[in-house]
PDB file of C-alpha atoms and ligand atoms in Angstrom:
ATOM      1  CA  MET A   1      -3.280  12.745   2.722  1.00 60.00           C
ATOM      2  CA  GLU A   2      -1.424  11.884   6.010  1.00 84.00           C
ATOM      3  CA  VAL A   3       2.124  11.154   5.835  1.00 91.00           C
ATOM      4  CA  PHE A   4       3.934   9.419   9.029  1.00 93.00           C
ATOM      5  CA  LEU A   5       7.106  11.160   9.638  1.00 97.00           C
ATOM      6  CA  LYS A   6       9.675   8.862  11.390  1.00 98.00           C
ATOM      7  CA  THR A   7      11.692   9.481  14.425  1.00 98.00           C
ATOM      8  CA  GLU A   8      15.314   8.293  14.605  1.00 98.00           C
ATOM      9  CA  ASP A   9      14.139   5.833  16.980  1.00 98.00           C
ATOM     10  CA  GLU A  10      11.879   4.604  14.651  1.00 98.00           C
ATOM     11  CA  ILE A  11      14.192   4.364  11.806  1.00 98.00           C
ATOM     12  CA  ASN A  12      16.442   2.242  13.805  1.00 98.00           C
ATOM     13  CA  LEU A  13      13.775  -0.255  13.711  1.00 98.00           C
ATOM     14  CA  MET A  14      12.829   0.223  10.405  1.00 98.00           C
ATOM     15  CA  ARG A  15      16.330  -0.602   9.609  1.00 98.00           C
ATOM     16  CA  ARG A  16      16.923  -3.707  11.542  1.00 98.00           C
ATOM     17  CA  ALA A  17      13.634  -4.878   9.720  1.00 98.00           C
ATOM     18  CA  ASN A  18      15.060  -4.102   6.424  1.00 98.00           C
ATOM     19  CA  GLN A  19      18.351  -5.521   6.831  1.00 98.00           C
ATOM     20  CA  LEU A  20      16.877  -8.740   7.879  1.00 98.00           C
ATOM     21  CA  VAL A  21      15.086  -8.679   4.454  1.00 98.00           C
ATOM     22  CA  GLY A  22      18.536  -8.142   2.605  1.00 98.00           C
ATOM     23  CA  ALA A  23      19.689 -11.215   4.875  1.00 98.00           C
ATOM     24  CA  THR A  24      16.980 -13.295   3.761  1.00 98.00           C
ATOM     25  CA  LEU A  25      17.336 -12.355   0.191  1.00 98.00           C
ATOM     26  CA  ALA A  26      20.970 -13.542   0.346  1.00 98.00           C
ATOM     27  CA  GLU A  27      20.261 -16.406   2.229  1.00 98.00           C
ATOM     28  CA  LEU A  28      18.020 -17.543  -0.958  1.00 98.00           C
ATOM     29  CA  GLY A  29      20.717 -15.985  -3.440  1.00 98.00           C
ATOM     30  CA  LYS A  30      22.506 -19.018  -2.185  1.00 98.00           C
ATOM     31  CA  HIS A  31      20.036 -21.612  -3.052  1.00 98.00           C
ATOM     32  CA  ILE A  32      18.829 -20.045  -6.644  1.00 98.00           C
ATOM     33  CA  LYS A  33      19.968 -22.713  -9.193  1.00 98.00           C
ATOM     34  CA  PRO A  34      18.497 -24.545 -11.780  1.00 98.00           C
ATOM     35  CA  GLY A  35      15.990 -27.632 -10.355  1.00 98.00           C
ATOM     36  CA  ILE A  36      15.193 -25.569  -7.003  1.00 98.00           C
ATOM     37  CA  SER A  37      11.085 -24.530  -7.065  1.00 98.00           C
ATOM     38  CA  THR A  38       9.909 -21.593  -6.029  1.00 98.00           C
ATOM     39  CA  LEU A  39       7.921 -23.370  -2.853  1.00 98.00           C
ATOM     40  CA  GLN A  40      11.318 -24.548  -1.559  1.00 98.00           C
ATOM     41  CA  LEU A  41      12.680 -20.785  -1.648  1.00 99.00           C
ATOM     42  CA  ASP A  42       9.505 -19.804   0.032  1.00 98.00           C
ATOM     43  CA  THR A  43       9.872 -22.652   2.752  1.00 98.00           C
ATOM     44  CA  ILE A  44      13.586 -21.278   3.399  1.00 98.00           C
ATOM     45  CA  ALA A  45      12.495 -17.731   3.651  1.00 98.00           C
ATOM     46  CA  GLU A  46       9.823 -18.072   6.084  1.00 98.00           C
ATOM     47  CA  GLU A  47      11.743 -20.423   8.348  1.00 98.00           C
ATOM     48  CA  PHE A  48      14.684 -17.339   8.391  1.00 98.00           C
ATOM     49  CA  ILE A  49      12.415 -14.902   9.105  1.00 98.00           C
ATOM     50  CA  ARG A  50      10.670 -16.425  11.771  1.00 98.00           C
ATOM     51  CA  ASP A  51      14.209 -18.159  13.113  1.00 98.00           C
ATOM     52  CA  HIS A  52      15.234 -14.372  13.197  1.00 98.00           C
ATOM     53  CA  GLY A  53      11.951 -13.086  15.215  1.00 98.00           C
ATOM     54  CA  ALA A  54      10.101 -11.631  12.674  1.00 98.00           C
ATOM     55  CA  ILE A  55       6.707 -12.035  10.564  1.00 98.00           C
ATOM     56  CA  PRO A  56       7.265 -12.629   6.761  1.00 98.00           C
ATOM     57  CA  THR A  57       4.371  -9.808   6.120  1.00 98.00           C
ATOM     58  CA  PHE A  58       3.087 -11.080   2.985  1.00 98.00           C
ATOM     59  CA  LYS A  59       1.770 -14.278   4.182  1.00 98.00           C
ATOM     60  CA  GLY A  60      -1.777 -13.793   4.199  1.00 97.00           C
ATOM     61  CA  PHE A  61      -1.937 -10.438   2.733  1.00 97.00           C
ATOM     62  CA  PRO A  62      -5.223  -9.503   0.988  1.00 96.00           C
ATOM     63  CA  ASN A  63      -5.172  -8.970  -2.860  1.00 94.00           C
ATOM     64  CA  PRO A  64      -8.032  -6.314  -3.686  1.00 93.00           C
ATOM     65  CA  PHE A  65     -10.288  -9.872  -3.996  1.00 95.00           C
ATOM     66  CA  GLY A  66     -10.086 -10.082   0.115  1.00 96.00           C
ATOM     67  CA  GLU A  67      -7.821 -13.660  -0.539  1.00 97.00           C
ATOM     68  CA  PRO A  68      -4.813 -14.297   1.224  1.00 98.00           C
ATOM     69  CA  PHE A  69      -1.331 -14.273  -0.226  1.00 98.00           C
ATOM     70  CA  PRO A  70      -0.622 -17.971   0.306  1.00 98.00           C
ATOM     71  CA  GLY A  71       3.277 -17.477   0.553  1.00 98.00           C
ATOM     72  CA  SER A  72       5.920 -15.765   2.589  1.00 98.00           C
ATOM     73  CA  ILE A  73       7.931 -14.137  -0.327  1.00 98.00           C
ATOM     74  CA  CYS A  74       6.651 -13.401  -3.938  1.00 98.00           C
ATOM     75  CA  THR A  75       8.652 -15.224  -7.004  1.00 98.00           C
ATOM     76  CA  SER A  76       7.867 -13.737 -10.100  1.00 98.00           C
ATOM     77  CA  VAL A  77       9.702 -15.572 -12.706  1.00 98.00           C
ATOM     78  CA  ASN A  78      10.772 -14.111 -16.358  1.00 98.00           C
ATOM     79  CA  ASN A  79       7.393 -12.622 -17.670  1.00 98.00           C
ATOM     80  CA  ILE A  80       5.849 -12.337 -14.157  1.00 98.00           C
ATOM     81  CA  VAL A  81       6.471  -8.496 -13.490  1.00 98.00           C
ATOM     82  CA  VAL A  82       5.267  -9.028  -9.636  1.00 98.00           C
ATOM     83  CA  HIS A  83       3.291 -11.232  -7.006  1.00 98.00           C
ATOM     84  CA  GLY A  84       4.230 -14.536  -8.223  1.00 98.00           C
ATOM     85  CA  VAL A  85       2.779 -17.197  -5.965  1.00 98.00           C
ATOM     86  CA  PRO A  86       5.401 -19.630  -4.907  1.00 98.00           C
ATOM     87  CA  ASP A  87       4.539 -23.464  -5.911  1.00 98.00           C
ATOM     88  CA  GLU A  88       5.976 -26.729  -6.181  1.00 98.00           C
ATOM     89  CA  LYS A  89       5.371 -26.610 -10.289  1.00 98.00           C
ATOM     90  CA  THR A  90       7.771 -23.789 -11.074  1.00 98.00           C
ATOM     91  CA  ILE A  91      11.162 -25.226 -10.959  1.00 98.00           C
ATOM     92  CA  LEU A  92      13.822 -22.905 -11.970  1.00 98.00           C
ATOM     93  CA  LYS A  93      15.962 -23.733 -14.769  1.00 98.00           C
ATOM     94  CA  ASP A  94      19.258 -22.127 -16.715  1.00 98.00           C
ATOM     95  CA  GLY A  95      18.400 -19.066 -18.103  1.00 98.00           C
ATOM     96  CA  ASP A  96      15.710 -17.681 -16.043  1.00 98.00           C
ATOM     97  CA  ILE A  97      15.249 -14.519 -14.291  1.00 98.00           C
ATOM     98  CA  ILE A  98      13.354 -14.612 -10.794  1.00 99.00           C
ATOM     99  CA  SER A  99      12.603 -11.531  -8.814  1.00 99.00           C
ATOM    100  CA  ILE A 100      11.923 -12.242  -5.053  1.00 98.00           C
ATOM    101  CA  ASP A 101      10.373  -9.497  -2.900  1.00 98.00           C
ATOM    102  CA  CYS A 102      10.370  -9.744   0.425  1.00 98.00           C
ATOM    103  CA  GLY A 103       8.849  -8.233   3.854  1.00 98.00           C
ATOM    104  CA  THR A 104       9.345  -8.350   7.182  1.00 98.00           C
ATOM    105  CA  LEU A 105       7.421  -7.109  10.277  1.00 98.00           C
ATOM    106  CA  LEU A 106       9.741  -7.038  13.041  1.00 98.00           C
ATOM    107  CA  ASP A 107       9.305  -5.405  16.165  1.00 98.00           C
ATOM    108  CA  GLY A 108       6.492  -3.670  14.836  1.00 98.00           C
ATOM    109  CA  TYR A 109       8.028  -1.996  11.633  1.00 98.00           C
ATOM    110  CA  ASN A 110       7.947  -3.219   8.224  1.00 98.00           C
ATOM    111  CA  GLY A 111      11.176  -3.961   5.968  1.00 98.00           C
ATOM    112  CA  ASP A 112      10.438  -4.562   2.127  1.00 98.00           C
ATOM    113  CA  SER A 113      12.950  -5.133  -0.591  1.00 99.00           C
ATOM    114  CA  CYS A 114      13.272  -6.810  -4.165  1.00 99.00           C
ATOM    115  CA  TYR A 115      15.788  -8.236  -6.231  1.00 99.00           C
ATOM    116  CA  THR A 116      15.897  -9.953  -9.593  1.00 98.00           C
ATOM    117  CA  PHE A 117      18.827 -12.750  -9.521  1.00 98.00           C
ATOM    118  CA  CYS A 118      19.858 -14.577 -12.902  1.00 98.00           C
ATOM    119  CA  VAL A 119      19.583 -18.209 -12.560  1.00 98.00           C
ATOM    120  CA  GLY A 120      22.789 -20.093 -14.174  1.00 97.00           C
ATOM    121  CA  GLU A 121      23.590 -18.303 -17.682  1.00 96.00           C
ATOM    122  CA  VAL A 122      21.312 -15.486 -18.886  1.00 98.00           C
ATOM    123  CA  ALA A 123      21.237 -13.954 -22.387  1.00 98.00           C
ATOM    124  CA  PRO A 124      23.199 -10.433 -22.168  1.00 98.00           C
ATOM    125  CA  GLU A 125      20.103  -8.814 -23.341  1.00 98.00           C
ATOM    126  CA  VAL A 126      18.297  -9.748 -20.175  1.00 98.00           C
ATOM    127  CA  LYS A 127      20.892  -8.958 -17.791  1.00 98.00           C
ATOM    128  CA  HIS A 128      20.863  -5.387 -19.561  1.00 98.00           C
ATOM    129  CA  LEU A 129      17.696  -5.199 -18.123  1.00 98.00           C
ATOM    130  CA  LEU A 130      18.549  -6.135 -14.885  1.00 98.00           C
ATOM    131  CA  LYS A 131      21.199  -3.566 -14.638  1.00 98.00           C
ATOM    132  CA  THR A 132      19.608  -1.107 -16.305  1.00 98.00           C
ATOM    133  CA  THR A 133      16.591  -1.458 -13.955  1.00 98.00           C
ATOM    134  CA  LYS A 134      19.071  -1.547 -10.649  1.00 98.00           C
ATOM    135  CA  GLU A 135      20.576   1.740 -11.941  1.00 98.00           C
ATOM    136  CA  SER A 136      17.185   3.300 -12.409  1.00 98.00           C
ATOM    137  CA  LEU A 137      16.403   2.333  -8.526  1.00 98.00           C
ATOM    138  CA  TYR A 138      19.958   4.231  -7.675  1.00 98.00           C
ATOM    139  CA  LEU A 139      18.933   6.826  -9.771  1.00 98.00           C
ATOM    140  CA  GLY A 140      15.557   7.406  -8.084  1.00 98.00           C
ATOM    141  CA  ILE A 141      16.735   7.389  -4.361  1.00 98.00           C
ATOM    142  CA  GLU A 142      19.627  10.153  -5.776  1.00 98.00           C
ATOM    143  CA  GLN A 143      16.607  11.984  -5.928  1.00 98.00           C
ATOM    144  CA  ALA A 144      15.018  11.328  -2.721  1.00 98.00           C
ATOM    145  CA  VAL A 145      15.945  14.096  -0.465  1.00 98.00           C
ATOM    146  CA  ALA A 146      14.112  16.794   1.578  1.00 98.00           C
ATOM    147  CA  GLY A 147      13.075  19.708  -0.513  1.00 97.00           C
ATOM    148  CA  LYS A 148      12.385  17.552  -3.848  1.00 98.00           C
ATOM    149  CA  HIS A 149       9.347  16.199  -5.318  1.00 98.00           C
ATOM    150  CA  LEU A 150       8.050  12.736  -5.981  1.00 98.00           C
ATOM    151  CA  GLY A 151       7.930  13.527  -9.301  1.00 98.00           C
ATOM    152  CA  ASP A 152      11.819  13.645  -9.286  1.00 98.00           C
ATOM    153  CA  ILE A 153      12.041   9.786  -8.436  1.00 98.00           C
ATOM    154  CA  GLY A 154       9.597   8.796 -10.938  1.00 98.00           C
ATOM    155  CA  ALA A 155      10.946  11.234 -13.964  1.00 98.00           C
ATOM    156  CA  ALA A 156      14.828  10.007 -13.024  1.00 98.00           C
ATOM    157  CA  VAL A 157      13.606   6.173 -13.015  1.00 98.00           C
ATOM    158  CA  GLN A 158      11.334   6.827 -16.402  1.00 98.00           C
ATOM    159  CA  GLU A 159      13.786   8.453 -18.461  1.00 98.00           C
ATOM    160  CA  HIS A 160      17.061   6.063 -17.756  1.00 98.00           C
ATOM    161  CA  CYS A 161      14.538   2.934 -18.845  1.00 98.00           C
ATOM    162  CA  GLU A 162      12.918   4.498 -21.813  1.00 98.00           C
ATOM    163  CA  ASN A 163      16.344   5.848 -23.072  1.00 98.00           C
ATOM    164  CA  GLU A 164      16.949   1.806 -23.283  1.00 98.00           C
ATOM    165  CA  GLY A 165      13.441   1.096 -25.023  1.00 98.00           C
ATOM    166  CA  TYR A 166      11.953  -0.344 -22.099  1.00 98.00           C
ATOM    167  CA  GLY A 167       8.534  -0.148 -20.484  1.00 98.00           C
ATOM    168  CA  VAL A 168       7.882   1.644 -17.056  1.00 98.00           C
ATOM    169  CA  ILE A 169       4.675  -0.254 -15.434  1.00 98.00           C
ATOM    170  CA  ARG A 170       2.382   2.574 -14.392  1.00 97.00           C
ATOM    171  CA  GLU A 171      -0.237   0.519 -12.667  1.00 97.00           C
ATOM    172  CA  LEU A 172       2.125  -0.852  -9.632  1.00 97.00           C
ATOM    173  CA  ALA A 173       4.180   1.891  -7.741  1.00 98.00           C
ATOM    174  CA  GLY A 174       6.091   2.283  -4.563  1.00 98.00           C
ATOM    175  CA  HIS A 175       4.739   3.369  -1.340  1.00 98.00           C
ATOM    176  CA  GLY A 176       5.544   4.788   2.167  1.00 98.00           C
ATOM    177  CA  ILE A 177       6.287   2.221   4.781  1.00 98.00           C
ATOM    178  CA  GLY A 178       6.534   2.278   8.420  1.00 98.00           C
ATOM    179  CA  LYS A 179       4.185   0.200  10.749  1.00 97.00           C
ATOM    180  CA  GLU A 180       2.255  -0.582   7.795  1.00 97.00           C
ATOM    181  CA  MET A 181       4.072  -2.404   4.764  1.00 97.00           C
ATOM    182  CA  HIS A 182       1.872   0.573   2.442  1.00 97.00           C
ATOM    183  CA  GLU A 183       1.311   3.697   3.838  1.00 97.00           C
ATOM    184  CA  LYS A 184       1.256   7.172   2.067  1.00 97.00           C
ATOM    185  CA  PRO A 185       2.244   8.289  -0.195  1.00 97.00           C
ATOM    186  CA  GLN A 186       2.084   6.125  -3.652  1.00 98.00           C
ATOM    187  CA  VAL A 187       5.548   6.644  -5.367  1.00 98.00           C
ATOM    188  CA  PRO A 188       5.334   6.059  -9.057  1.00 98.00           C
ATOM    189  CA  ASN A 189       8.031   5.273 -11.455  1.00 98.00           C
ATOM    190  CA  TYR A 190       7.170   8.126 -13.643  1.00 98.00           C
ATOM    191  CA  GLY A 191       6.439  11.468 -13.756  1.00 98.00           C
ATOM    192  CA  HIS A 192       7.724  15.118 -13.874  1.00 98.00           C
ATOM    193  CA  ARG A 193      10.657  16.951 -12.022  1.00 98.00           C
ATOM    194  CA  GLY A 194       9.272  19.262  -9.698  1.00 98.00           C
ATOM    195  CA  ASN A 195       5.808  17.808  -9.884  1.00 98.00           C
ATOM    196  CA  GLY A 196       3.916  15.759  -7.074  1.00 97.00           C
ATOM    197  CA  MET A 197       4.614  16.269  -3.064  1.00 97.00           C
ATOM    198  CA  SER A 198       7.438  17.642  -1.568  1.00 97.00           C
ATOM    199  CA  LEU A 199       9.319  15.295   0.206  1.00 98.00           C
ATOM    200  CA  LYS A 200      10.361  15.811   3.958  1.00 98.00           C
ATOM    201  CA  ALA A 201      13.190  14.506   6.341  1.00 98.00           C
ATOM    202  CA  GLY A 202      11.965  11.322   8.142  1.00 98.00           C
ATOM    203  CA  MET A 203       9.648  10.311   5.390  1.00 98.00           C
ATOM    204  CA  CYS A 204      10.185   6.650   4.678  1.00 98.00           C
ATOM    205  CA  ILE A 205       9.586   4.864   1.332  1.00 98.00           C
ATOM    206  CA  ALA A 206      10.097   2.017  -0.738  1.00 98.00           C
ATOM    207  CA  ILE A 207      10.975   2.956  -4.185  1.00 99.00           C
ATOM    208  CA  GLU A 208      10.321  -0.193  -6.735  1.00 98.00           C
ATOM    209  CA  PRO A 209      11.090   0.175 -10.436  1.00 98.00           C
ATOM    210  CA  MET A 210       8.862  -2.446 -12.387  1.00 98.00           C
ATOM    211  CA  ILE A 211      10.775  -2.428 -15.668  1.00 98.00           C
ATOM    212  CA  THR A 212       9.645  -4.850 -18.421  1.00 98.00           C
ATOM    213  CA  MET A 213      11.903  -5.579 -21.674  1.00 98.00           C
ATOM    214  CA  GLY A 214       9.208  -4.781 -24.328  1.00 97.00           C
ATOM    215  CA  ASP A 215       5.651  -3.274 -24.186  1.00 97.00           C
ATOM    216  CA  ARG A 216       4.424  -1.845 -20.532  1.00 98.00           C
ATOM    217  CA  GLN A 217       1.100  -3.808 -20.950  1.00 98.00           C
ATOM    218  CA  ILE A 218       0.332  -6.140 -18.441  1.00 98.00           C
ATOM    219  CA  TRP A 219      -2.338  -8.627 -17.477  1.00 97.00           C
ATOM    220  CA  LEU A 220      -3.215 -10.360 -13.963  1.00 97.00           C
ATOM    221  CA  LEU A 221      -2.771 -14.130 -14.039  1.00 97.00           C
ATOM    222  CA  PRO A 222      -5.880 -16.380 -13.487  1.00 96.00           C
ATOM    223  CA  ASP A 223      -4.776 -16.931  -9.553  1.00 96.00           C
ATOM    224  CA  LYS A 224      -5.424 -13.283  -8.946  1.00 97.00           C
ATOM    225  CA  TRP A 225      -1.902 -12.620  -8.067  1.00 98.00           C
ATOM    226  CA  GLY A 226       0.665 -12.875 -10.931  1.00 98.00           C
ATOM    227  CA  ILE A 227       0.849 -10.094 -12.868  1.00 98.00           C
ATOM    228  CA  ILE A 228       2.543 -10.613 -16.008  1.00 98.00           C
ATOM    229  CA  THR A 229       3.950  -8.857 -19.674  1.00 98.00           C
ATOM    230  CA  ARG A 230       0.917  -9.302 -22.173  1.00 98.00           C
ATOM    231  CA  ASP A 231       4.016  -9.478 -24.864  1.00 98.00           C
ATOM    232  CA  GLY A 232       5.663 -12.152 -22.786  1.00 98.00           C
ATOM    233  CA  LYS A 233       9.094 -10.740 -22.595  1.00 98.00           C
ATOM    234  CA  PRO A 234      10.800 -10.442 -19.154  1.00 98.00           C
ATOM    235  CA  ALA A 235      10.570  -8.027 -16.671  1.00 98.00           C
ATOM    236  CA  ALA A 236      13.053  -6.715 -13.900  1.00 98.00           C
ATOM    237  CA  HIS A 237      12.183  -5.318 -10.280  1.00 99.00           C
ATOM    238  CA  PHE A 238      14.576  -4.215  -7.654  1.00 99.00           C
ATOM    239  CA  GLU A 239      13.153  -2.427  -4.754  1.00 99.00           C
ATOM    240  CA  HIS A 240      14.941  -0.508  -1.498  1.00 98.00           C
ATOM    241  CA  THR A 241      13.392   0.935   1.581  1.00 99.00           C
ATOM    242  CA  ILE A 242      14.973   4.347   2.164  1.00 98.00           C
ATOM    243  CA  ALA A 243      14.702   7.147   4.642  1.00 98.00           C
ATOM    244  CA  ILE A 244      14.405  10.652   3.537  1.00 98.00           C
ATOM    245  CA  ARG A 245      16.978  13.193   5.151  1.00 98.00           C
ATOM    246  CA  GLU A 246      18.368  16.406   4.189  1.00 97.00           C
ATOM    247  CA  GLY A 247      21.159  16.023   1.513  1.00 96.00           C
ATOM    248  CA  LYS A 248      21.082  12.086   0.934  1.00 97.00           C
ATOM    249  CA  ALA A 249      18.629   9.811   1.344  1.00 98.00           C
ATOM    250  CA  GLU A 250      19.970   6.645   3.678  1.00 98.00           C
ATOM    251  CA  ILE A 251      19.123   3.225   2.374  1.00 98.00           C
ATOM    252  CA  LEU A 252      17.670   1.051   4.907  1.00 98.00           C
ATOM    253  CA  SER A 253      17.441  -2.105   3.289  1.00 98.00           C
ATOM    254  CA  THR A 254      20.827  -3.933   1.458  1.00 98.00           C
ATOM    255  CA  PHE A 255      21.825  -5.788  -1.980  1.00 98.00           C
ATOM    256  CA  GLU A 256      25.404  -5.901  -0.238  1.00 98.00           C
ATOM    257  CA  GLU A 257      25.410  -9.581   0.395  1.00 98.00           C
ATOM    258  CA  ILE A 258      23.614 -10.823  -2.508  1.00 98.00           C
ATOM    259  CA  GLU A 259      26.274  -8.535  -4.762  1.00 98.00           C
ATOM    260  CA  LYS A 260      29.300 -10.372  -2.890  1.00 97.00           C
ATOM    261  CA  LEU A 261      27.732 -13.664  -3.753  1.00 96.00           C
ATOM    262  CA  GLU A 262      26.865 -12.882  -7.284  1.00 96.00           C
ATOM    263  CA  GLY A 263      29.867 -11.179  -8.590  1.00 95.00           C
ATOM    264  CA  ASP A 264      30.416  -8.872 -11.241  1.00 93.00           C
ATOM    265  CA  ILE A 265      27.429 -10.502 -13.671  1.00 94.00           C
ATOM    266  CA  TYR A 266      26.057  -8.046 -15.615  1.00 91.00           C
TER     267      TYR A 266
HETATM  268 MG1   MG B 301       8.200  -5.441  -1.908  1.00 65.26          MG
HETATM  269 MG1   MG B 302       7.069  -2.526  -1.988  1.00 65.26          MG
END
């Protein structure tokens, strides 16, 4: 299994692509209110990405059936875990949550990041799911240092979320990232400490816990994109692209602007 280690010059390019993803998500955050459709959000995202000289990587990306993704972002509302297709029928309403996954290709390198937003006033137990999922992402990143193993990341995410009684999706994982959006290795959100590939400085990976409030079983929607929880309960998804270094990973994507906008909501 070949894993591409990145040079500092390549990491600089990856940082730019990922900062643009962060800026796009923050721009969308300003528009996430009851009454807006997921298609409107998609249009805003595509314009924003192209205005900044990048390509929305998700547009046209094939599913396992060879069908191209129609949108520029994935918009996954409530019980949709990931890969929700933006459309005009899905209008956000007070109390919803929406995970927006966004990818950009800028100067030959990929950015990839996801954030679950609250729409209006969200139930406290759902906010707790969001808070826990985001915490688990940072606990995973803490483990992502040279000399540790992939299993250290997965175990950190899994333990934190399962301690709260949440489900950890097994069928989907994080991934290496660089010139391609999906490179090796896969980065599961579960595992055992000390197991799996050992991590090296210069590896760039996306860590992305997908966590359910109830059972971890999922279905594929008839549109062959959206992945939903079988029990209909909500799911959260937070993702950062990071560069592995000695001592501490560098987070290349950013939630800073979104969090400024949101304030202290959990
Ligand atoms: Mg993503
Ligand atoms: Mg990803």
